[in-house]
PDB file of C-alpha atoms in Angstrom:
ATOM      1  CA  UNK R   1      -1.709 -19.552   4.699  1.00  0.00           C
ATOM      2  CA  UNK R   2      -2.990 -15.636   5.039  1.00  0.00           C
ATOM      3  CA  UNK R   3      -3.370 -13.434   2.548  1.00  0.00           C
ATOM      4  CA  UNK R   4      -2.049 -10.020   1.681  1.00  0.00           C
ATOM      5  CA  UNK R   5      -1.711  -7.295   5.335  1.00  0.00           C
ATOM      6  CA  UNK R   6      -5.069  -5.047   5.165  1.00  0.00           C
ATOM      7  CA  UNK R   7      -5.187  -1.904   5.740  1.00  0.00           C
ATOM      8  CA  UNK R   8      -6.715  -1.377   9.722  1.00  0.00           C
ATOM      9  CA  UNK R   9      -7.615  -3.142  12.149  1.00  0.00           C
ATOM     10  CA  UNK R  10     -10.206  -1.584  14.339  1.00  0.00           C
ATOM     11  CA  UNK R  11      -9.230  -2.539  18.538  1.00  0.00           C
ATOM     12  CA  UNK R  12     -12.521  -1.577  20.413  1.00  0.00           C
ATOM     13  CA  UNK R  13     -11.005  -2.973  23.675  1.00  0.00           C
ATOM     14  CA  UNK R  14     -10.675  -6.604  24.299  1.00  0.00           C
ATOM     15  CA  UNK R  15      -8.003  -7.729  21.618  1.00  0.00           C
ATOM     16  CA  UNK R  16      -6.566  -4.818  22.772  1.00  0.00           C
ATOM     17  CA  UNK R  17      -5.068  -7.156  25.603  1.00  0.00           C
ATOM     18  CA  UNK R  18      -3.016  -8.503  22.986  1.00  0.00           C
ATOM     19  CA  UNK R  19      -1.072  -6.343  23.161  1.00  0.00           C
ATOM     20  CA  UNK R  20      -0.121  -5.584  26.907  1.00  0.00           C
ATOM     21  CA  UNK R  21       3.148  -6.611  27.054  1.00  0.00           C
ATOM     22  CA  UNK R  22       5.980  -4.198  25.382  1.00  0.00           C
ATOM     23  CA  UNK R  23       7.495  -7.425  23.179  1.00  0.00           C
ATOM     24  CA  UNK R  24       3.991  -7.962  21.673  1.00  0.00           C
ATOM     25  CA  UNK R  25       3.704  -4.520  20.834  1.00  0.00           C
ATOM     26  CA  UNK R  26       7.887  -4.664  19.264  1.00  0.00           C
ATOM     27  CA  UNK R  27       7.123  -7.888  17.425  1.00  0.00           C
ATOM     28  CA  UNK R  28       4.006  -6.673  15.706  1.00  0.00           C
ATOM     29  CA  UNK R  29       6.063  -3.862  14.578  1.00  0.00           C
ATOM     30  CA  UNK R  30       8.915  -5.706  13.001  1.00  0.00           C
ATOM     31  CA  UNK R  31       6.314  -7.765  11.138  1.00  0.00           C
ATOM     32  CA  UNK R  32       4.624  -4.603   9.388  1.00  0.00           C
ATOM     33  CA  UNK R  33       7.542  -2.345   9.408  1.00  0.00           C
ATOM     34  CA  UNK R  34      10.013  -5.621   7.958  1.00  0.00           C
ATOM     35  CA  UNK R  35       7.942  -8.559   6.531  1.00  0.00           C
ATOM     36  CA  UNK R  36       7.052 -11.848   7.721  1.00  0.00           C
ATOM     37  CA  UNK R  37       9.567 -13.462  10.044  1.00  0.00           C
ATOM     38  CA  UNK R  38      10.343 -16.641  12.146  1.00  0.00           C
ATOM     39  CA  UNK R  39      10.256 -16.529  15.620  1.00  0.00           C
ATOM     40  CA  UNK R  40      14.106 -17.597  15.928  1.00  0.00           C
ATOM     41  CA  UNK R  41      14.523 -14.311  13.330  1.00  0.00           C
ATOM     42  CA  UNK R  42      12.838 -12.345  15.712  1.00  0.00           C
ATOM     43  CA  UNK R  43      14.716 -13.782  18.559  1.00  0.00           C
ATOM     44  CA  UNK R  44      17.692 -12.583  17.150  1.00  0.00           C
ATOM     45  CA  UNK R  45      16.741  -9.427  16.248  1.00  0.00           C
ATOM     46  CA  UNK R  46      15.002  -8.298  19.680  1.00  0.00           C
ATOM     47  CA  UNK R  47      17.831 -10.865  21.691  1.00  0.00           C
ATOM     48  CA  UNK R  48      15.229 -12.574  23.321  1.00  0.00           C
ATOM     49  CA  UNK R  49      14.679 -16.494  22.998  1.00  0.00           C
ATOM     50  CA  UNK R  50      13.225 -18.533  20.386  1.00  0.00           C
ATOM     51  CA  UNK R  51      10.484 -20.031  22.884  1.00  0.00           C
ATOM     52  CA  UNK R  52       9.420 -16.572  24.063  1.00  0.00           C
ATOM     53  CA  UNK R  53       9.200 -15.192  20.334  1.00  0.00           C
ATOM     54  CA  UNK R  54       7.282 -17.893  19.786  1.00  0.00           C
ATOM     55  CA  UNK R  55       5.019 -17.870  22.854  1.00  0.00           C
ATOM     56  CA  UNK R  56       4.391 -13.684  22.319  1.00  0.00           C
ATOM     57  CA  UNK R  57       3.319 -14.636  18.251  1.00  0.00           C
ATOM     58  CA  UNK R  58       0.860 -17.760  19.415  1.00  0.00           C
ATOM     59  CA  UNK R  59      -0.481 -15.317  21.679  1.00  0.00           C
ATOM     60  CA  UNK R  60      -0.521 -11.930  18.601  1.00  0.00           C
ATOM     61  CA  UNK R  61      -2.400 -14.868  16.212  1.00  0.00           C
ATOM     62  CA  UNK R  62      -5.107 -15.920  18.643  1.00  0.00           C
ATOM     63  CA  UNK R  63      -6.264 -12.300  18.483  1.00  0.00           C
ATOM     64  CA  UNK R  64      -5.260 -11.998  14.805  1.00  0.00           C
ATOM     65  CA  UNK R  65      -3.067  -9.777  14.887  1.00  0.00           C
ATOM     66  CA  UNK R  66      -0.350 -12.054  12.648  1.00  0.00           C
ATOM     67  CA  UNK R  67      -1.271 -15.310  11.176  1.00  0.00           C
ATOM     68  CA  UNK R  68       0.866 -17.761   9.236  1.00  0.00           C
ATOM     69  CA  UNK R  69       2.654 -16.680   6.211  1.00  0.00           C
ATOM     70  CA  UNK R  70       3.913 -18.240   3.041  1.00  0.00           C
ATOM     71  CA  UNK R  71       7.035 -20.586   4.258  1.00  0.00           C
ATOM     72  CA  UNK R  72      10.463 -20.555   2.293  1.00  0.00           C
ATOM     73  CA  UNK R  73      11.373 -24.561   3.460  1.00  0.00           C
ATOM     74  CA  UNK R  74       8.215 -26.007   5.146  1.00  0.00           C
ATOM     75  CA  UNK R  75      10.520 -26.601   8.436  1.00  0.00           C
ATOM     76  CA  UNK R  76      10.123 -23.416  10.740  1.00  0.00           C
ATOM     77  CA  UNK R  77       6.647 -21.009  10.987  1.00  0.00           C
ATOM     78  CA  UNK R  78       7.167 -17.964   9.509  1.00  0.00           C
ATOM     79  CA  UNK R  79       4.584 -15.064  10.355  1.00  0.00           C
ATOM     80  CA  UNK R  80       3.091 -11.865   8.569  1.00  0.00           C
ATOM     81  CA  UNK R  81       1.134  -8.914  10.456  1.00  0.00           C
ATOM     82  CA  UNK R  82      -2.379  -9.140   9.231  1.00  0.00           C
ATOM     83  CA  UNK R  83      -3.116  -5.470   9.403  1.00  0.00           C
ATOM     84  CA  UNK R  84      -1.180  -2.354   9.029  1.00  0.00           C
ATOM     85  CA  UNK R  85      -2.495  -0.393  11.326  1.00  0.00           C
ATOM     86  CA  UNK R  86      -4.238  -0.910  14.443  1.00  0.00           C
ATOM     87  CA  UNK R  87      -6.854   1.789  15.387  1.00  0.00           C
ATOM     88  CA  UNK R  88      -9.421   2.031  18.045  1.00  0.00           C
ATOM     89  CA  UNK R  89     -11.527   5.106  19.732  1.00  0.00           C
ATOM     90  CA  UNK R  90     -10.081   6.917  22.534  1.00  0.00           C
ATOM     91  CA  UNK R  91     -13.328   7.266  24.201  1.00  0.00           C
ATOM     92  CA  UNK R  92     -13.866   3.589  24.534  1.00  0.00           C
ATOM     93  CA  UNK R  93     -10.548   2.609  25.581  1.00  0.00           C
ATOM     94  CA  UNK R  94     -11.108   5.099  28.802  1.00  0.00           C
ATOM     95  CA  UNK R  95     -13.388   2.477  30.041  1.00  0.00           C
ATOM     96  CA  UNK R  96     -11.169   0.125  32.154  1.00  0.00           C
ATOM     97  CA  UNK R  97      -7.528   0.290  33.490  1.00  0.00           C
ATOM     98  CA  UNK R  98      -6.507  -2.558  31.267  1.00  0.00           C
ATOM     99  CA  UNK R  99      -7.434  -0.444  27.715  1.00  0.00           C
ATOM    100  CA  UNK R 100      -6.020   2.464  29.309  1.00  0.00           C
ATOM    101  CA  UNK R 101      -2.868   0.701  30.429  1.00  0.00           C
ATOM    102  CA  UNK R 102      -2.207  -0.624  26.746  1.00  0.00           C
ATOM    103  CA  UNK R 103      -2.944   3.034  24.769  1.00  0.00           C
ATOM    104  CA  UNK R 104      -0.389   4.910  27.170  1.00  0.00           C
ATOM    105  CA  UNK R 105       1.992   1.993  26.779  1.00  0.00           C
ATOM    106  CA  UNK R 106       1.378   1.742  23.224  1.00  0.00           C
ATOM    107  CA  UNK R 107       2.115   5.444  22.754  1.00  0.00           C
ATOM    108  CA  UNK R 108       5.483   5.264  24.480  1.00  0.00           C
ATOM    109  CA  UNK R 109       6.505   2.503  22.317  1.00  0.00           C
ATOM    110  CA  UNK R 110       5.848   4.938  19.434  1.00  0.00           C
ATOM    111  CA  UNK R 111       8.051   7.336  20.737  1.00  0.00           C
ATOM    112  CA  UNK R 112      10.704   5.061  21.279  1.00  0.00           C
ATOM    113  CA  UNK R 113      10.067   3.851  17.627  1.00  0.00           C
ATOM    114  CA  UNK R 114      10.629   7.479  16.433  1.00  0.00           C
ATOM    115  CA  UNK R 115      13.980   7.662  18.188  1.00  0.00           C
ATOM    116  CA  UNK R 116      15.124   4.483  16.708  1.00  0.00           C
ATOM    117  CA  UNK R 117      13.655   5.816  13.134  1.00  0.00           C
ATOM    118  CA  UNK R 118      15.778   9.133  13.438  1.00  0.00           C
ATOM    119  CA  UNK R 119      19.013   7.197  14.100  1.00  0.00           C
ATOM    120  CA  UNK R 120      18.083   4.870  10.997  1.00  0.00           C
ATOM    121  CA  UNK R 121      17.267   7.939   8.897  1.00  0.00           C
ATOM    122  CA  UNK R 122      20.276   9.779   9.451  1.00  0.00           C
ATOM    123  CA  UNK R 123      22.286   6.583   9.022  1.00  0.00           C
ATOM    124  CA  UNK R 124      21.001   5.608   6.206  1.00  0.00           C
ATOM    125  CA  UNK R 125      21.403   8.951   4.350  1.00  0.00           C
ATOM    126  CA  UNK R 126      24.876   9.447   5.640  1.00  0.00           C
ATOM    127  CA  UNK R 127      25.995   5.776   4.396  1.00  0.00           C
ATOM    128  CA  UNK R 128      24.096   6.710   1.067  1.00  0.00           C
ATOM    129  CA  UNK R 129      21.077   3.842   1.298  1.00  0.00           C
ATOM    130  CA  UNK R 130      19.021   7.447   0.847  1.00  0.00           C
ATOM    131  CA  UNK R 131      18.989   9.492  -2.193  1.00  0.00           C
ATOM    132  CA  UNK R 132      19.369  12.690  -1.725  1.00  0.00           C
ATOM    133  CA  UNK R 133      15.924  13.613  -3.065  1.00  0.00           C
ATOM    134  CA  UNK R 134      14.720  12.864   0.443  1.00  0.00           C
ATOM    135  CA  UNK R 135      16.757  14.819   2.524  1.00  0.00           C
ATOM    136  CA  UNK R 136      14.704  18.268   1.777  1.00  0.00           C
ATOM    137  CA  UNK R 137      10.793  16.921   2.668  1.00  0.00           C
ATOM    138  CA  UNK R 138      12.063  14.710   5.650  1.00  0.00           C
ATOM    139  CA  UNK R 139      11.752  15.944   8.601  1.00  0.00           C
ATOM    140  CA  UNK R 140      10.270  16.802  12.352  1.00  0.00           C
ATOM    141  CA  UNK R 141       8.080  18.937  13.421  1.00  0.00           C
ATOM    142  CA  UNK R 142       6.979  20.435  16.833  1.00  0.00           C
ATOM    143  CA  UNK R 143       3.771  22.738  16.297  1.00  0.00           C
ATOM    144  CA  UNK R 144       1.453  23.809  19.178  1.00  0.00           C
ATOM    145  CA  UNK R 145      -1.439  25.665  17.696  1.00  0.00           C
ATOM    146  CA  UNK R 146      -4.321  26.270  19.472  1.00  0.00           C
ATOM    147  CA  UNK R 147      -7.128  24.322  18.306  1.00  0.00           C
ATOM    148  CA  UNK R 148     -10.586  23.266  19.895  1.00  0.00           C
ATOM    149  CA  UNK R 149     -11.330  19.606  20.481  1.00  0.00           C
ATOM    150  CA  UNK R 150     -13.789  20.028  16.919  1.00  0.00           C
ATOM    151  CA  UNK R 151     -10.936  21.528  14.847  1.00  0.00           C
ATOM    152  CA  UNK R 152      -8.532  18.568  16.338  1.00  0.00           C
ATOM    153  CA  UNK R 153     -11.069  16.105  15.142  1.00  0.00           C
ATOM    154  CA  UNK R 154     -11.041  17.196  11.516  1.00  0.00           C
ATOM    155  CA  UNK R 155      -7.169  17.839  11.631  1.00  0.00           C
ATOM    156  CA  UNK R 156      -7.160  14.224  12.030  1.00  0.00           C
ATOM    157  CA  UNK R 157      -9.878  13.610   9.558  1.00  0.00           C
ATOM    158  CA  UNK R 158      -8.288  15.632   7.131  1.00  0.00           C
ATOM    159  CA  UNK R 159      -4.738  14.211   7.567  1.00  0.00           C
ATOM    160  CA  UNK R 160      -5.991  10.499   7.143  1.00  0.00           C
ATOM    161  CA  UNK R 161      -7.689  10.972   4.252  1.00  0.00           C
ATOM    162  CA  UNK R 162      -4.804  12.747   2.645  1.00  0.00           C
ATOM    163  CA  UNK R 163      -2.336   9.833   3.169  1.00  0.00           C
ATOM    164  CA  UNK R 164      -4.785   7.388   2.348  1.00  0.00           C
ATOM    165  CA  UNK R 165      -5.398   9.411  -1.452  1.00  0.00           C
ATOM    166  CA  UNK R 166      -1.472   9.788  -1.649  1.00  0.00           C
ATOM    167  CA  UNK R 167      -0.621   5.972  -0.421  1.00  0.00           C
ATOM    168  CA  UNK R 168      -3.065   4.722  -3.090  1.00  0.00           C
ATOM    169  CA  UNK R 169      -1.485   7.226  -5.553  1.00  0.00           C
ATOM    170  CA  UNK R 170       2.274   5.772  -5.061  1.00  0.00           C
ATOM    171  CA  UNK R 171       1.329   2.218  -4.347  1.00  0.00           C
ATOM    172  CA  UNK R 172       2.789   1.233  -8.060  1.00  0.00           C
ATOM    173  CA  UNK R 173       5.835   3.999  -8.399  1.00  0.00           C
ATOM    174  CA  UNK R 174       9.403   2.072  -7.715  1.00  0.00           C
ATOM    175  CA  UNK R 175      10.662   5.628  -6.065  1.00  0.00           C
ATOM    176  CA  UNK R 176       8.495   5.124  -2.822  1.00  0.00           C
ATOM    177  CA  UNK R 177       9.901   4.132  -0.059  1.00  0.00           C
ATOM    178  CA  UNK R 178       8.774   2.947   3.371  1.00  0.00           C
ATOM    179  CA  UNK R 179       8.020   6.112   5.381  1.00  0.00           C
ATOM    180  CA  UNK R 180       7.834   6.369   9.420  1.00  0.00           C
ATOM    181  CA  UNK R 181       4.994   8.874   9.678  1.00  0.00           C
ATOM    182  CA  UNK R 182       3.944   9.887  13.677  1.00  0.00           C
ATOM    183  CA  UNK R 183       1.866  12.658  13.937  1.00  0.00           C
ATOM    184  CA  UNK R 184       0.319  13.443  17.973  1.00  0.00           C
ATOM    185  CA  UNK R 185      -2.370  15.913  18.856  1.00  0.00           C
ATOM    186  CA  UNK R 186      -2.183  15.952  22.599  1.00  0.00           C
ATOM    187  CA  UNK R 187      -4.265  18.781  24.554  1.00  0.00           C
ATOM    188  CA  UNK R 188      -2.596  20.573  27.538  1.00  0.00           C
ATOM    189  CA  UNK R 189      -4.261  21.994  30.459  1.00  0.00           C
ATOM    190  CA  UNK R 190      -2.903  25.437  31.048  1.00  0.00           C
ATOM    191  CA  UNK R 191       0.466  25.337  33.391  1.00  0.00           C
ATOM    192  CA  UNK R 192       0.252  27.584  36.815  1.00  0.00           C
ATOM    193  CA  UNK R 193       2.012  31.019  35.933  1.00  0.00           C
ATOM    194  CA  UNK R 194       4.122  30.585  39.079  1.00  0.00           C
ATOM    195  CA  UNK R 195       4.989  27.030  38.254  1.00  0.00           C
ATOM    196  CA  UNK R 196       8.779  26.116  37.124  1.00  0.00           C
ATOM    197  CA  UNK R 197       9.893  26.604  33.863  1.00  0.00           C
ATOM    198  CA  UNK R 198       9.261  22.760  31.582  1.00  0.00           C
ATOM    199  CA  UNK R 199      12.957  22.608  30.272  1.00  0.00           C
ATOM    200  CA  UNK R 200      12.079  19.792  28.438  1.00  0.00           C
ATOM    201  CA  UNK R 201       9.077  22.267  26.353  1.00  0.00           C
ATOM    202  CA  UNK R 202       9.358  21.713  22.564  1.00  0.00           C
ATOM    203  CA  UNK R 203      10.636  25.447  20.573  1.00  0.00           C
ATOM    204  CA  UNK R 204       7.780  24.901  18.308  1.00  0.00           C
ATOM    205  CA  UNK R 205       9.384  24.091  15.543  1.00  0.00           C
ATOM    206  CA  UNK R 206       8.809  23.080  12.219  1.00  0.00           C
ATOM    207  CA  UNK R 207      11.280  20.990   9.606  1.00  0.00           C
ATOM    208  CA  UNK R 208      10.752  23.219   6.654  1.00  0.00           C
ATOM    209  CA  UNK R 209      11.230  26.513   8.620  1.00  0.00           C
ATOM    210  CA  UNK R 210      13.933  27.893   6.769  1.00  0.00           C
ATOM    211  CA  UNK R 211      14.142  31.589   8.344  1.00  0.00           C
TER     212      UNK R 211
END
């Protein structure tokens, strides 16, 4: 059996194929986001079939991603994420076309995970699974500051070791709940003055804005 999920799990390229195909990347999710799971749960829940679940997990445990968790009747495999986070450098994943391939995949699975976050979150508040003491700090925002690549660095420096002080602090408090936290700092080349307008350009806005 496996123990308790860990914090990170550091990726520095070759487990990283892993996680190459988009149901790898959904199941892993569903483990850390959910709990531990069979694979016919899964199957159900992503409407694909048992023996592919299966397959996809066998293949997320050999790189130990998930391992076996504690069964509830001895009779079906039921599996936990090992980590809650996997991490890795940039840098080194620019080395090959595979690494590559998995970070831009793995960052449009994130988006899509946002959009399927907002339609929980709004859901959940409207049906009253929320409290209403989270409607004011949740939120999106859509900042573009102008920052060189040393200040981005220590943005993200700063910003992990803030959650990781404030996750410690409400490990123990009954009032936390899970929270679906994406945060991006993506660099853009300047656009050609004479180029067409990017209707699809964020406002630059911010959730708490309230001018």
């Amino acid at each position: 059996m496996s123990g308790p999920v860990t914090d990170r799990r550091r990726c520095p390229g070759l487990p990283a194929k892993a996680l190459t195909h988009p149901l790898r990347i959904r199941l892993l999710g569903m483990l850390r986001q959910d709990g531990p799971a069979t694979a016919s749960e899964l199957a159900a829940r992503t409407r694909e079939s048992s023996a592919s679940t299966s397959y996809h997990l066998r293949v997320l445990a050999k790189y130990a991603f998930v391992a076996e968790a504690q069964h509830r009747d001895g009779r079906e495999r039921r599996w936990q994420a090992v980590h809650a986070v996997t991490s890795w450098s940039s840098k080194a994943m620019e080395a090959t076309p595979g690494s590559r391939a998995y970070v831009s995949l793995s960052r449009k699975a994130q988006i899509q995970h946002l959009e399927a976050s907002l339609v929980q979150h709004e859901a959940d508040i409207a049906d009253g699974r929320l409290g209403q003491e989270w409607v004011e700090p949740s939120g999106i925002s859509d900042l573009m500051p102008r920052l060189t690549p040393e200040s981005l660095t220590e943005l993200w420096e700063v910003f992990d070791r803030k959650l990781e002080e404030l996750t410690t602090r409400d490990a123990e408090d009954p009032r936390a709940a899970q929270v679906v936290l994406l945060a991006a700092g993506l660099p853009l080349a300047p656009r050609d003055p004479g180029a067409e307008p990017d209707a699809s350009a964020p406002a630059g806005t911010k959730a708490k804005d309230a001018s």
